[in-house]
PDB file of C-alpha atoms and ligand atoms in Angstrom:
ATOM      1  CA  UNK A   1     -13.961 208.714 177.251  1.00 65.00           C
ATOM      2  CA  UNK A   2     -14.467 212.434 176.879  1.00 90.00           C
ATOM      3  CA  UNK A   3     -10.895 212.910 177.946  1.00 94.00           C
ATOM      4  CA  UNK A   4     -10.743 216.185 176.042  1.00 95.00           C
ATOM      5  CA  UNK A   5     -13.262 217.854 178.363  1.00 98.00           C
ATOM      6  CA  UNK A   6     -12.284 219.956 181.372  1.00 98.00           C
ATOM      7  CA  UNK A   7     -14.976 221.234 183.748  1.00 98.00           C
ATOM      8  CA  UNK A   8     -13.985 224.620 185.178  1.00 99.00           C
ATOM      9  CA  UNK A   9     -15.765 226.033 188.245  1.00 98.00           C
ATOM     10  CA  UNK A  10     -15.199 229.742 188.796  1.00 98.00           C
ATOM     11  CA  UNK A  11     -15.077 231.045 192.395  1.00 98.00           C
ATOM     12  CA  UNK A  12     -17.425 228.428 193.793  1.00 98.00           C
ATOM     13  CA  UNK A  13     -18.633 229.460 197.250  1.00 98.00           C
ATOM     14  CA  UNK A  14     -20.069 226.264 198.712  1.00 98.00           C
ATOM     15  CA  UNK A  15     -17.737 223.273 198.985  1.00 98.00           C
ATOM     16  CA  UNK A  16     -20.798 221.006 198.964  1.00 98.00           C
ATOM     17  CA  UNK A  17     -21.449 222.114 195.405  1.00 98.00           C
ATOM     18  CA  UNK A  18     -17.914 221.172 194.383  1.00 98.00           C
ATOM     19  CA  UNK A  19     -18.555 217.682 195.746  1.00 98.00           C
ATOM     20  CA  UNK A  20     -21.895 217.508 193.958  1.00 98.00           C
ATOM     21  CA  UNK A  21     -20.214 218.515 190.704  1.00 98.00           C
ATOM     22  CA  UNK A  22     -17.538 215.826 191.118  1.00 98.00           C
ATOM     23  CA  UNK A  23     -20.208 213.185 191.603  1.00 98.00           C
ATOM     24  CA  UNK A  24     -22.238 214.361 188.600  1.00 98.00           C
ATOM     25  CA  UNK A  25     -19.073 214.283 186.484  1.00 98.00           C
ATOM     26  CA  UNK A  26     -18.000 210.817 187.536  1.00 98.00           C
ATOM     27  CA  UNK A  27     -21.492 209.401 186.923  1.00 98.00           C
ATOM     28  CA  UNK A  28     -21.218 210.547 183.306  1.00 98.00           C
ATOM     29  CA  UNK A  29     -17.593 209.607 182.670  1.00 97.00           C
ATOM     30  CA  UNK A  30     -15.945 213.012 183.086  1.00 98.00           C
ATOM     31  CA  UNK A  31     -12.855 213.288 185.217  1.00 98.00           C
ATOM     32  CA  UNK A  32     -10.981 216.551 184.732  1.00 98.00           C
ATOM     33  CA  UNK A  33     -12.020 219.227 187.199  1.00 98.00           C
ATOM     34  CA  UNK A  34     -10.370 222.627 187.540  1.00 98.00           C
ATOM     35  CA  UNK A  35     -11.284 225.024 190.339  1.00 98.00           C
ATOM     36  CA  UNK A  36     -10.598 228.732 189.896  1.00 98.00           C
ATOM     37  CA  UNK A  37     -10.039 230.296 193.325  1.00 98.00           C
ATOM     38  CA  UNK A  38     -12.691 228.312 195.219  1.00 98.00           C
ATOM     39  CA  UNK A  39     -13.742 229.767 198.549  1.00 98.00           C
ATOM     40  CA  UNK A  40     -13.089 226.560 200.468  1.00 98.00           C
ATOM     41  CA  UNK A  41     -11.229 223.552 199.100  1.00 98.00           C
ATOM     42  CA  UNK A  42     -10.236 220.865 199.974  1.00 97.00           C
ATOM     43  CA  UNK A  43     -13.148 220.362 202.295  1.00 97.00           C
ATOM     44  CA  UNK A  44     -14.850 217.575 204.202  1.00 98.00           C
ATOM     45  CA  UNK A  45     -18.203 218.866 203.058  1.00 98.00           C
ATOM     46  CA  UNK A  46     -17.076 218.490 199.436  1.00 98.00           C
ATOM     47  CA  UNK A  47     -15.816 214.963 200.121  1.00 98.00           C
ATOM     48  CA  UNK A  48     -19.120 213.979 201.714  1.00 98.00           C
ATOM     49  CA  UNK A  49     -21.208 215.324 198.835  1.00 98.00           C
ATOM     50  CA  UNK A  50     -18.953 213.643 196.267  1.00 98.00           C
ATOM     51  CA  UNK A  51     -19.740 210.238 197.789  1.00 93.00           C
ATOM     52  CA  UNK A  52     -17.676 207.867 195.623  1.00 94.00           C
ATOM     53  CA  UNK A  53     -16.136 210.536 193.405  1.00 98.00           C
ATOM     54  CA  UNK A  54     -13.170 211.260 195.676  1.00 98.00           C
ATOM     55  CA  UNK A  55     -10.791 210.510 192.813  1.00 98.00           C
ATOM     56  CA  UNK A  56     -12.247 213.408 190.803  1.00 98.00           C
ATOM     57  CA  UNK A  57     -11.774 215.729 193.798  1.00 98.00           C
ATOM     58  CA  UNK A  58      -8.328 214.320 194.509  1.00 98.00           C
ATOM     59  CA  UNK A  59      -7.172 215.044 190.951  1.00 98.00           C
ATOM     60  CA  UNK A  60      -8.876 218.458 190.815  1.00 98.00           C
ATOM     61  CA  UNK A  61      -6.486 221.297 190.023  1.00 98.00           C
ATOM     62  CA  UNK A  62      -6.822 224.631 191.837  1.00 98.00           C
ATOM     63  CA  UNK A  63      -5.697 227.735 189.916  1.00 98.00           C
ATOM     64  CA  UNK A  64      -5.804 231.444 190.770  1.00 98.00           C
ATOM     65  CA  UNK A  65      -7.500 232.699 187.596  1.00 98.00           C
ATOM     66  CA  UNK A  66      -9.477 231.645 184.535  1.00 98.00           C
ATOM     67  CA  UNK A  67      -6.633 232.413 182.125  1.00 98.00           C
ATOM     68  CA  UNK A  68      -4.617 229.644 183.704  1.00 98.00           C
ATOM     69  CA  UNK A  69      -7.568 227.254 183.740  1.00 98.00           C
ATOM     70  CA  UNK A  70      -8.139 227.516 179.996  1.00 98.00           C
ATOM     71  CA  UNK A  71      -4.706 228.495 178.616  1.00 98.00           C
ATOM     72  CA  UNK A  72      -4.249 225.273 176.613  1.00 98.00           C
ATOM     73  CA  UNK A  73      -7.885 224.923 175.443  1.00 98.00           C
ATOM     74  CA  UNK A  74      -8.857 225.409 171.798  1.00 96.00           C
ATOM     75  CA  UNK A  75     -12.552 225.470 172.496  1.00 96.00           C
ATOM     76  CA  UNK A  76     -14.087 227.311 175.429  1.00 97.00           C
ATOM     77  CA  UNK A  77     -17.759 227.022 176.314  1.00 97.00           C
ATOM     78  CA  UNK A  78     -19.436 229.211 178.935  1.00 97.00           C
ATOM     79  CA  UNK A  79     -22.669 228.319 180.691  1.00 97.00           C
ATOM     80  CA  UNK A  80     -25.209 230.987 181.452  1.00 95.00           C
ATOM     81  CA  UNK A  81     -28.592 231.033 183.149  1.00 93.00           C
ATOM     82  CA  UNK A  82     -29.732 234.216 181.438  1.00 82.00           C
ATOM     83  CA  UNK A  83     -29.300 236.469 178.425  1.00 76.00           C
ATOM     84  CA  UNK A  84     -26.442 238.924 178.458  1.00 74.00           C
ATOM     85  CA  UNK A  85     -25.731 242.361 177.106  1.00 74.00           C
ATOM     86  CA  UNK A  86     -24.084 241.428 173.807  1.00 85.00           C
ATOM     87  CA  UNK A  87     -25.619 238.250 172.428  1.00 89.00           C
ATOM     88  CA  UNK A  88     -23.114 235.485 171.738  1.00 92.00           C
ATOM     89  CA  UNK A  89     -23.477 232.289 169.688  1.00 90.00           C
ATOM     90  CA  UNK A  90     -25.739 230.287 171.957  1.00 92.00           C
ATOM     91  CA  UNK A  91     -26.486 226.564 171.939  1.00 93.00           C
ATOM     92  CA  UNK A  92     -28.518 224.212 174.088  1.00 95.00           C
ATOM     93  CA  UNK A  93     -26.767 221.357 175.920  1.00 96.00           C
ATOM     94  CA  UNK A  94     -27.557 218.838 173.153  1.00 95.00           C
ATOM     95  CA  UNK A  95     -26.148 221.075 170.440  1.00 93.00           C
ATOM     96  CA  UNK A  96     -23.101 221.720 172.630  1.00 95.00           C
ATOM     97  CA  UNK A  97     -22.552 217.986 173.052  1.00 95.00           C
ATOM     98  CA  UNK A  98     -22.723 217.482 169.278  1.00 93.00           C
ATOM     99  CA  UNK A  99     -19.862 219.960 168.927  1.00 91.00           C
ATOM    100  CA  UNK A 100     -17.802 218.913 171.944  1.00 93.00           C
ATOM    101  CA  UNK A 101     -18.085 215.105 172.128  1.00 91.00           C
ATOM    102  CA  UNK A 102     -16.640 214.282 168.673  1.00 87.00           C
ATOM    103  CA  UNK A 103     -14.046 217.054 168.907  1.00 87.00           C
ATOM    104  CA  UNK A 104     -10.397 216.192 169.234  1.00 86.00           C
ATOM    105  CA  UNK A 105      -9.730 219.615 170.706  1.00 92.00           C
ATOM    106  CA  UNK A 106      -9.100 220.382 174.332  1.00 96.00           C
ATOM    107  CA  UNK A 107     -12.390 221.827 175.563  1.00 97.00           C
ATOM    108  CA  UNK A 108     -13.136 223.830 178.719  1.00 98.00           C
ATOM    109  CA  UNK A 109     -16.678 224.238 179.991  1.00 98.00           C
ATOM    110  CA  UNK A 110     -17.001 227.132 182.428  1.00 98.00           C
ATOM    111  CA  UNK A 111     -19.494 227.284 185.291  1.00 98.00           C
ATOM    112  CA  UNK A 112     -20.075 230.471 187.274  1.00 98.00           C
ATOM    113  CA  UNK A 113     -20.558 231.587 190.828  1.00 98.00           C
ATOM    114  CA  UNK A 114     -23.645 230.439 192.709  1.00 97.00           C
ATOM    115  CA  UNK A 115     -24.866 233.989 193.319  1.00 96.00           C
ATOM    116  CA  UNK A 116     -24.072 235.763 190.057  1.00 95.00           C
ATOM    117  CA  UNK A 117     -22.790 233.346 187.474  1.00 96.00           C
ATOM    118  CA  UNK A 118     -19.983 234.346 185.089  1.00 97.00           C
ATOM    119  CA  UNK A 119     -19.149 237.997 184.415  1.00 96.00           C
ATOM    120  CA  UNK A 120     -19.592 239.392 180.908  1.00 94.00           C
ATOM    121  CA  UNK A 121     -15.818 239.566 180.591  1.00 95.00           C
ATOM    122  CA  UNK A 122     -15.534 235.874 181.428  1.00 97.00           C
ATOM    123  CA  UNK A 123     -18.305 235.008 178.984  1.00 96.00           C
ATOM    124  CA  UNK A 124     -16.418 236.921 176.286  1.00 95.00           C
ATOM    125  CA  UNK A 125     -13.550 234.412 176.579  1.00 97.00           C
ATOM    126  CA  UNK A 126     -15.863 231.737 175.151  1.00 97.00           C
ATOM    127  CA  UNK A 127     -16.606 230.462 171.649  1.00 95.00           C
ATOM    128  CA  UNK A 128     -20.118 229.383 172.557  1.00 94.00           C
ATOM    129  CA  UNK A 129     -22.540 229.977 175.363  1.00 95.00           C
ATOM    130  CA  UNK A 130     -24.699 227.130 176.481  1.00 96.00           C
ATOM    131  CA  UNK A 131     -28.016 227.753 178.105  1.00 96.00           C
ATOM    132  CA  UNK A 132     -30.110 225.000 179.660  1.00 97.00           C
ATOM    133  CA  UNK A 133     -33.611 225.955 178.499  1.00 96.00           C
ATOM    134  CA  UNK A 134     -35.162 226.481 181.922  1.00 95.00           C
ATOM    135  CA  UNK A 135     -38.332 228.547 182.413  1.00 95.00           C
ATOM    136  CA  UNK A 136     -38.138 232.316 182.261  1.00 91.00           C
ATOM    137  CA  UNK A 137     -38.313 233.961 185.662  1.00 92.00           C
ATOM    138  CA  UNK A 138     -36.745 230.972 187.435  1.00 95.00           C
ATOM    139  CA  UNK A 139     -33.941 230.095 185.108  1.00 95.00           C
ATOM    140  CA  UNK A 140     -31.000 229.307 187.334  1.00 96.00           C
ATOM    141  CA  UNK A 141     -30.238 225.722 188.327  1.00 97.00           C
ATOM    142  CA  UNK A 142     -28.035 224.674 191.197  1.00 98.00           C
ATOM    143  CA  UNK A 143     -24.503 224.457 189.773  1.00 98.00           C
ATOM    144  CA  UNK A 144     -24.161 220.694 190.340  1.00 98.00           C
ATOM    145  CA  UNK A 145     -27.534 220.180 188.655  1.00 98.00           C
ATOM    146  CA  UNK A 146     -26.349 222.287 185.710  1.00 98.00           C
ATOM    147  CA  UNK A 147     -23.159 220.219 185.445  1.00 98.00           C
ATOM    148  CA  UNK A 148     -25.309 217.072 185.544  1.00 98.00           C
ATOM    149  CA  UNK A 149     -27.411 218.173 182.573  1.00 98.00           C
ATOM    150  CA  UNK A 150     -24.377 219.159 180.511  1.00 98.00           C
ATOM    151  CA  UNK A 151     -22.472 215.987 181.426  1.00 98.00           C
ATOM    152  CA  UNK A 152     -25.489 213.828 180.605  1.00 98.00           C
ATOM    153  CA  UNK A 153     -25.717 215.275 177.109  1.00 97.00           C
ATOM    154  CA  UNK A 154     -22.001 214.684 176.585  1.00 97.00           C
ATOM    155  CA  UNK A 155     -22.447 211.106 177.713  1.00 97.00           C
ATOM    156  CA  UNK A 156     -25.379 210.561 175.359  1.00 96.00           C
ATOM    157  CA  UNK A 157     -23.440 212.060 172.455  1.00 95.00           C
ATOM    158  CA  UNK A 158     -20.541 209.773 173.244  1.00 94.00           C
ATOM    159  CA  UNK A 159     -22.692 206.643 173.614  1.00 95.00           C
ATOM    160  CA  UNK A 160     -24.938 207.273 170.609  1.00 93.00           C
ATOM    161  CA  UNK A 161     -22.977 209.293 168.060  1.00 89.00           C
ATOM    162  CA  UNK A 162     -25.411 208.068 165.405  1.00 88.00           C
ATOM    163  CA  UNK A 163     -28.071 210.309 166.981  1.00 87.00           C
ATOM    164  CA  UNK A 164     -26.029 213.471 166.470  1.00 82.00           C
ATOM    165  CA  UNK A 165     -27.154 215.929 163.863  1.00 67.00           C
ATOM    166  CA  UNK A 166     -25.415 215.372 160.535  1.00 57.00           C
ATOM    167  CA  UNK A 167     -24.694 219.051 160.089  1.00 51.00           C
ATOM    168  CA  UNK A 168     -22.201 220.272 162.583  1.00 57.00           C
ATOM    169  CA  UNK A 169     -19.190 222.514 162.342  1.00 56.00           C
ATOM    170  CA  UNK A 170     -16.138 220.790 160.972  1.00 51.00           C
ATOM    171  CA  UNK A 171     -13.839 222.869 163.134  1.00 52.00           C
ATOM    172  CA  UNK A 172     -11.522 220.833 165.135  1.00 51.00           C
ATOM    173  CA  UNK A 173     -12.524 217.542 163.613  1.00 55.00           C
ATOM    174  CA  UNK A 174     -10.965 217.732 160.128  1.00 64.00           C
ATOM    175  CA  UNK A 175      -8.887 220.844 159.900  1.00 78.00           C
ATOM    176  CA  UNK A 176      -5.485 221.028 158.215  1.00 85.00           C
ATOM    177  CA  UNK A 177      -3.881 223.182 160.901  1.00 91.00           C
ATOM    178  CA  UNK A 178      -4.162 222.970 164.654  1.00 92.00           C
ATOM    179  CA  UNK A 179      -6.577 225.475 166.175  1.00 93.00           C
ATOM    180  CA  UNK A 180      -5.173 228.347 168.190  1.00 96.00           C
ATOM    181  CA  UNK A 181      -5.523 227.865 171.921  1.00 97.00           C
ATOM    182  CA  UNK A 182      -6.817 230.397 174.424  1.00 97.00           C
ATOM    183  CA  UNK A 183      -3.367 231.759 175.221  1.00 97.00           C
ATOM    184  CA  UNK A 184      -2.553 232.439 171.561  1.00 98.00           C
ATOM    185  CA  UNK A 185      -5.922 234.076 170.989  1.00 98.00           C
ATOM    186  CA  UNK A 186      -5.487 236.311 174.036  1.00 97.00           C
ATOM    187  CA  UNK A 187      -2.079 237.463 172.819  1.00 98.00           C
ATOM    188  CA  UNK A 188      -3.660 238.344 169.484  1.00 98.00           C
ATOM    189  CA  UNK A 189      -6.455 240.315 171.185  1.00 98.00           C
ATOM    190  CA  UNK A 190      -3.959 242.258 173.307  1.00 98.00           C
ATOM    191  CA  UNK A 191      -1.923 243.043 170.185  1.00 98.00           C
ATOM    192  CA  UNK A 192      -5.065 244.030 168.248  1.00 98.00           C
ATOM    193  CA  UNK A 193      -6.232 246.348 171.017  1.00 98.00           C
ATOM    194  CA  UNK A 194      -2.787 247.959 171.256  1.00 98.00           C
ATOM    195  CA  UNK A 195      -2.674 248.564 167.528  1.00 98.00           C
ATOM    196  CA  UNK A 196      -6.187 249.980 167.425  1.00 98.00           C
ATOM    197  CA  UNK A 197      -5.159 252.455 170.130  1.00 98.00           C
ATOM    198  CA  UNK A 198      -1.956 253.285 168.202  1.00 97.00           C
ATOM    199  CA  UNK A 199      -3.899 254.115 165.048  1.00 97.00           C
ATOM    200  CA  UNK A 200      -6.463 256.017 167.167  1.00 97.00           C
ATOM    201  CA  UNK A 201      -9.347 253.854 166.100  1.00 98.00           C
ATOM    202  CA  UNK A 202      -9.962 252.789 169.692  1.00 98.00           C
ATOM    203  CA  UNK A 203     -10.177 255.505 172.345  1.00 98.00           C
ATOM    204  CA  UNK A 204      -9.051 253.936 175.632  1.00 97.00           C
ATOM    205  CA  UNK A 205     -11.069 256.612 177.462  1.00 97.00           C
ATOM    206  CA  UNK A 206     -14.196 255.527 175.652  1.00 97.00           C
ATOM    207  CA  UNK A 207     -13.752 251.960 174.407  1.00 95.00           C
ATOM    208  CA  UNK A 208     -17.494 251.216 174.091  1.00 94.00           C
ATOM    209  CA  UNK A 209     -18.084 247.606 173.070  1.00 95.00           C
ATOM    210  CA  UNK A 210     -15.446 247.537 170.342  1.00 97.00           C
ATOM    211  CA  UNK A 211     -13.223 244.818 171.826  1.00 97.00           C
ATOM    212  CA  UNK A 212     -16.082 242.500 172.868  1.00 96.00           C
ATOM    213  CA  UNK A 213     -17.505 242.822 169.344  1.00 96.00           C
ATOM    214  CA  UNK A 214     -14.170 242.079 167.683  1.00 98.00           C
ATOM    215  CA  UNK A 215     -13.663 239.215 170.091  1.00 97.00           C
ATOM    216  CA  UNK A 216     -17.007 237.778 169.132  1.00 96.00           C
ATOM    217  CA  UNK A 217     -16.146 238.077 165.447  1.00 97.00           C
ATOM    218  CA  UNK A 218     -12.882 236.167 165.856  1.00 97.00           C
ATOM    219  CA  UNK A 219     -14.274 233.577 168.257  1.00 95.00           C
ATOM    220  CA  UNK A 220     -17.032 232.832 165.768  1.00 93.00           C
ATOM    221  CA  UNK A 221     -14.411 232.059 163.134  1.00 93.00           C
ATOM    222  CA  UNK A 222     -12.427 229.731 165.454  1.00 91.00           C
ATOM    223  CA  UNK A 223      -9.024 230.743 164.027  1.00 95.00           C
ATOM    224  CA  UNK A 224      -6.194 228.256 163.656  1.00 95.00           C
ATOM    225  CA  UNK A 225      -2.560 228.867 164.603  1.00 97.00           C
ATOM    226  CA  UNK A 226      -1.482 230.073 161.158  1.00 97.00           C
ATOM    227  CA  UNK A 227      -4.395 232.505 160.897  1.00 97.00           C
ATOM    228  CA  UNK A 228      -3.531 233.970 164.285  1.00 98.00           C
ATOM    229  CA  UNK A 229       0.098 234.344 163.217  1.00 98.00           C
ATOM    230  CA  UNK A 230      -0.942 236.111 160.012  1.00 98.00           C
ATOM    231  CA  UNK A 231      -3.094 238.535 162.014  1.00 98.00           C
ATOM    232  CA  UNK A 232      -0.212 239.245 164.366  1.00 98.00           C
ATOM    233  CA  UNK A 233       2.107 239.771 161.410  1.00 98.00           C
ATOM    234  CA  UNK A 234      -0.304 242.336 159.960  1.00 98.00           C
ATOM    235  CA  UNK A 235      -0.564 244.153 163.300  1.00 98.00           C
ATOM    236  CA  UNK A 236       3.193 244.201 163.642  1.00 98.00           C
ATOM    237  CA  UNK A 237       3.543 245.687 160.147  1.00 98.00           C
ATOM    238  CA  UNK A 238       0.994 248.404 161.009  1.00 98.00           C
ATOM    239  CA  UNK A 239       2.855 249.291 164.201  1.00 97.00           C
ATOM    240  CA  UNK A 240       6.175 249.368 162.321  1.00 97.00           C
ATOM    241  CA  UNK A 241       4.794 251.770 159.690  1.00 96.00           C
ATOM    242  CA  UNK A 242       3.589 254.119 162.421  1.00 95.00           C
ATOM    243  CA  UNK A 243       7.046 254.555 163.879  1.00 90.00           C
TER     244      UNK A 243
HETATM  245  N1  SAH B 301     -27.742 234.153 189.313  1.00 65.42           N
HETATM  246  C1  SAH B 301     -26.773 233.537 188.471  1.00 65.42           C
HETATM  247  C2  SAH B 301     -27.001 232.056 188.447  1.00 65.42           C
HETATM  248  C3  SAH B 301     -25.804 231.302 188.811  1.00 65.42           C
HETATM  249  S1  SAH B 301     -26.161 229.603 188.925  1.00 65.42           S
HETATM  250  C4  SAH B 301     -26.889 234.084 187.072  1.00 65.42           C
HETATM  251  O1  SAH B 301     -27.875 234.730 186.792  1.00 65.42           O
HETATM  252  O2  SAH B 301     -26.025 233.860 186.225  1.00 65.42           O
HETATM  253  C5  SAH B 301     -24.519 228.964 188.957  1.00 65.42           C
HETATM  254  C6  SAH B 301     -24.038 228.412 187.660  1.00 65.42           C
HETATM  255  O3  SAH B 301     -24.819 227.275 187.274  1.00 65.42           O
HETATM  256  C7  SAH B 301     -24.124 229.346 186.464  1.00 65.42           C
HETATM  257  O4  SAH B 301     -23.067 230.271 186.440  1.00 65.42           O
HETATM  258  C8  SAH B 301     -24.030 228.341 185.339  1.00 65.42           C
HETATM  259  O5  SAH B 301     -22.706 227.902 185.215  1.00 65.42           O
HETATM  260  C9  SAH B 301     -24.876 227.190 185.864  1.00 65.42           C
HETATM  261  N2  SAH B 301     -26.280 227.311 185.453  1.00 65.42           N
HETATM  262  C10 SAH B 301     -27.345 227.514 186.244  1.00 65.42           C
HETATM  263  N3  SAH B 301     -28.476 227.565 185.521  1.00 65.42           N
HETATM  264  C11 SAH B 301     -28.134 227.397 184.237  1.00 65.42           C
HETATM  265  C12 SAH B 301     -28.853 227.349 182.994  1.00 65.42           C
HETATM  266  N4  SAH B 301     -30.159 227.496 182.944  1.00 65.42           N
HETATM  267  N5  SAH B 301     -28.151 227.155 181.862  1.00 65.42           N
HETATM  268  C13 SAH B 301     -26.811 227.004 181.889  1.00 65.42           C
HETATM  269  N6  SAH B 301     -26.080 227.044 183.028  1.00 65.42           N
HETATM  270  C14 SAH B 301     -26.730 227.235 184.173  1.00 65.42           C
END
């Protein structure tokens, strides 16, 4: 069940929250937990808060950075308690579950730091942002509570697929070519940025929001492996002509 879903916690400060997340996950049938540079882990406090979910904690993988946590994922979802500078495709937890639960893709769902959430840069690694529609002015849930809401919707989507909206993106369910994963997309973005500097379209001294905007454009399209290769081929040809 929901084996394609990886919960990623970024720089979690309180080990108790990690335990709370593990418990929330196990209750809803999620198992794969990845911790990006947690402040304190393993921890007895985490174990205590996890109650019976010690297996989730025991199998949790600790990595130094987000890139490693999501390298093999074709779909990346970021959670956010508030609106950010550049708006991104945003869904509520139910809409997210309708996309994620039936997907055969490897999916990462990112959760941010207790005090300041995910950075804009981290949010720009994502295809979708999911916001739990809390009240304005007091919008941020405890991280384990946020994981609970998201995991519950995934569980409901898994148990009652007949309740899912008919209209949902086909990406990743019936596509002829495998979707590009995070690592392949990142290589394309690095190559794109390089080329834009080479042709003097992008001024590295004054990049503005060009790369985030281009990122958003490509992430919205959810490119497959062949499309990414074609893009890289074009960039290579441009760079070759310049020489
Ligand atoms: N002050 C931070 C809140 C961090 S809460 C901020 O403004 O971003 C810790 C984490 O819990 C968030 O990074 C997010 O992963 C999750 N979370 C909390 N409230 C949420 C909400 N309303 N919708 C989606 N995720 C939420």
